[in-house]
XYZ file of C-alpha atoms in Angstrom:
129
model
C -3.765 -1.915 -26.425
C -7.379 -1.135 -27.564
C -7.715 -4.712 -28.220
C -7.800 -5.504 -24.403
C -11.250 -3.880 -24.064
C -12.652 -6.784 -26.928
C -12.240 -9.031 -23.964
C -15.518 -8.765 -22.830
C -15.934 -11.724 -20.646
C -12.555 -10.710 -18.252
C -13.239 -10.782 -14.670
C -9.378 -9.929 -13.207
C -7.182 -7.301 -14.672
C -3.657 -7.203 -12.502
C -1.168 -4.530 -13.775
C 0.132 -4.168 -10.629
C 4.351 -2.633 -10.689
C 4.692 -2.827 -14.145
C 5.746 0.391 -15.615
C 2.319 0.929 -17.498
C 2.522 4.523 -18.182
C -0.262 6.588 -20.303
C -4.330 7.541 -18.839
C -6.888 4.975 -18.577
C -9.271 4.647 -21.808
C -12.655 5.376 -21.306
C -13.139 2.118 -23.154
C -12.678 0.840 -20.185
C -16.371 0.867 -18.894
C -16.684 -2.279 -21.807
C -15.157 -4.833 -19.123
C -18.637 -5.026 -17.543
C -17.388 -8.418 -16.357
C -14.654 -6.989 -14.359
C -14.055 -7.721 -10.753
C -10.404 -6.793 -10.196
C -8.574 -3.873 -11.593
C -4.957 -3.801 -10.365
C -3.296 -0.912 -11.831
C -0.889 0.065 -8.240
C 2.778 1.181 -8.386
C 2.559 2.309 -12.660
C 2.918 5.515 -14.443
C -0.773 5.979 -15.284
C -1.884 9.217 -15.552
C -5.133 11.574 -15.790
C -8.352 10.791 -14.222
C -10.202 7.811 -13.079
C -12.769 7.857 -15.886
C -16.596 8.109 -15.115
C -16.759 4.927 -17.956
C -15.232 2.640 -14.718
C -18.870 2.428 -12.932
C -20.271 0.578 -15.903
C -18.137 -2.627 -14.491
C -21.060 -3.145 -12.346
C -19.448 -6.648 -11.176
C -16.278 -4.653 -9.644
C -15.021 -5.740 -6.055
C -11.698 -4.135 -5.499
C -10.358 -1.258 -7.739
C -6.237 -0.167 -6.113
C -5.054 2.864 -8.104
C -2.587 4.196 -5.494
C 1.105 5.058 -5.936
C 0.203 5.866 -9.961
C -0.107 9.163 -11.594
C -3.941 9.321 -11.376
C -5.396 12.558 -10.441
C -8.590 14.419 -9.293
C -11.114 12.802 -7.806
C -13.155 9.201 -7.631
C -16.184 9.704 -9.691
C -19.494 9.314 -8.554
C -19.847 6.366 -11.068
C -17.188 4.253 -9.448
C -18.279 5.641 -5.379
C -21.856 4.330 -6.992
C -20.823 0.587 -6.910
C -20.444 1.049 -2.716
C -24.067 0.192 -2.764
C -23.325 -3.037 -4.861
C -20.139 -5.117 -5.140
C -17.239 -3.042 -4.409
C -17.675 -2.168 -0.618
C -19.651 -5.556 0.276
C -18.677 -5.799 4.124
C -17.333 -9.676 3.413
C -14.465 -8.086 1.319
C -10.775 -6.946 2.164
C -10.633 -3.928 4.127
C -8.456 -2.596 0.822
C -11.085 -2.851 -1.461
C -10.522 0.723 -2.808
C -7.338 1.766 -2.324
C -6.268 5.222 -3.622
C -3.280 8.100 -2.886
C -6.035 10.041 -0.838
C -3.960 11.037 2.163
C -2.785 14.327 2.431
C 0.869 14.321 1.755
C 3.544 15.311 4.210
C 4.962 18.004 2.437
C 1.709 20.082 0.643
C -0.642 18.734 2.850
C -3.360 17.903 0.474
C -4.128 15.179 -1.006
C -2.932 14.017 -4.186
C -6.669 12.189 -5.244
C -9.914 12.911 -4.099
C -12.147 9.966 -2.559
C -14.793 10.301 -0.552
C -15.825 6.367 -0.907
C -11.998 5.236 -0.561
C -11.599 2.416 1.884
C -7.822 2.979 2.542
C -5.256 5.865 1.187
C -2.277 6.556 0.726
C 0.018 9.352 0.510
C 1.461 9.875 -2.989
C 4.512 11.140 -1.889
C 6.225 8.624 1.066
C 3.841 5.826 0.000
C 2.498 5.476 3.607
C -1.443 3.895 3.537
C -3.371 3.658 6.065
C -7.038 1.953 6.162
C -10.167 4.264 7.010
C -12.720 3.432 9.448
């Protein structure tokens, strides 16, 4: 609901197997307070939107086995230089379906600032160096 995004003081946002289904709202860039965005193993689909590296405070963003297409925007690969890749973090920080799948052999998301992937179809990850 577009209500969610009037909570502008929420630092955790677990959606995690839940049967969300629609894209992510742009709106989303308004949780500037966010940390933790959870939305693994839902129907979401579309794009990551470019909105998500306004949430300057975000430390671990998991958006594999979803719907979510394309490619992580230079917005959200921006925060690697701030919160979300800090070395003192789980090794999942940014987890994504990024591995090339076993039957088209190309990857169902684009991430070059991914820290582990996943392939979309056998839901396989595995964590990059």
């Amino acid at each position: 609901p577009d209500s969610l995004y009037d909570l502008s003081m929420l630092e955790d946002l677990h959606l995690f197997r839940n049967s969300f289904s629609g894209s992510i709202s742009t709106q989303i860039g308004r949780l500037t307070k966010l940390k933790t965005l959870t939305l693994a193993e839902n129907n979401f689909t579309g794009t990551l939107p470019t909105e998500l590296g306004l949430c300057q405070d975000l430390e671990f963003l998991r958006i594999e086995m979803t719907d979510i297409e394309g490619s992580a925007p230079k917005e959200v690969c921006d925060l690697t230089e701030k919160n979300l890749f800090s070395d003192d973090r789980d090794k999942e920080y940014f987890k994504a379906d990024c591995l090339e799948d076993n039957v088209t052999m190309v990857a169902f998301f684009v991430c070059d600032c991914c820290s582990s992937c996943c392939d979309h179809v056998t839901n396989q990850c595995k964590i990059l160096d």
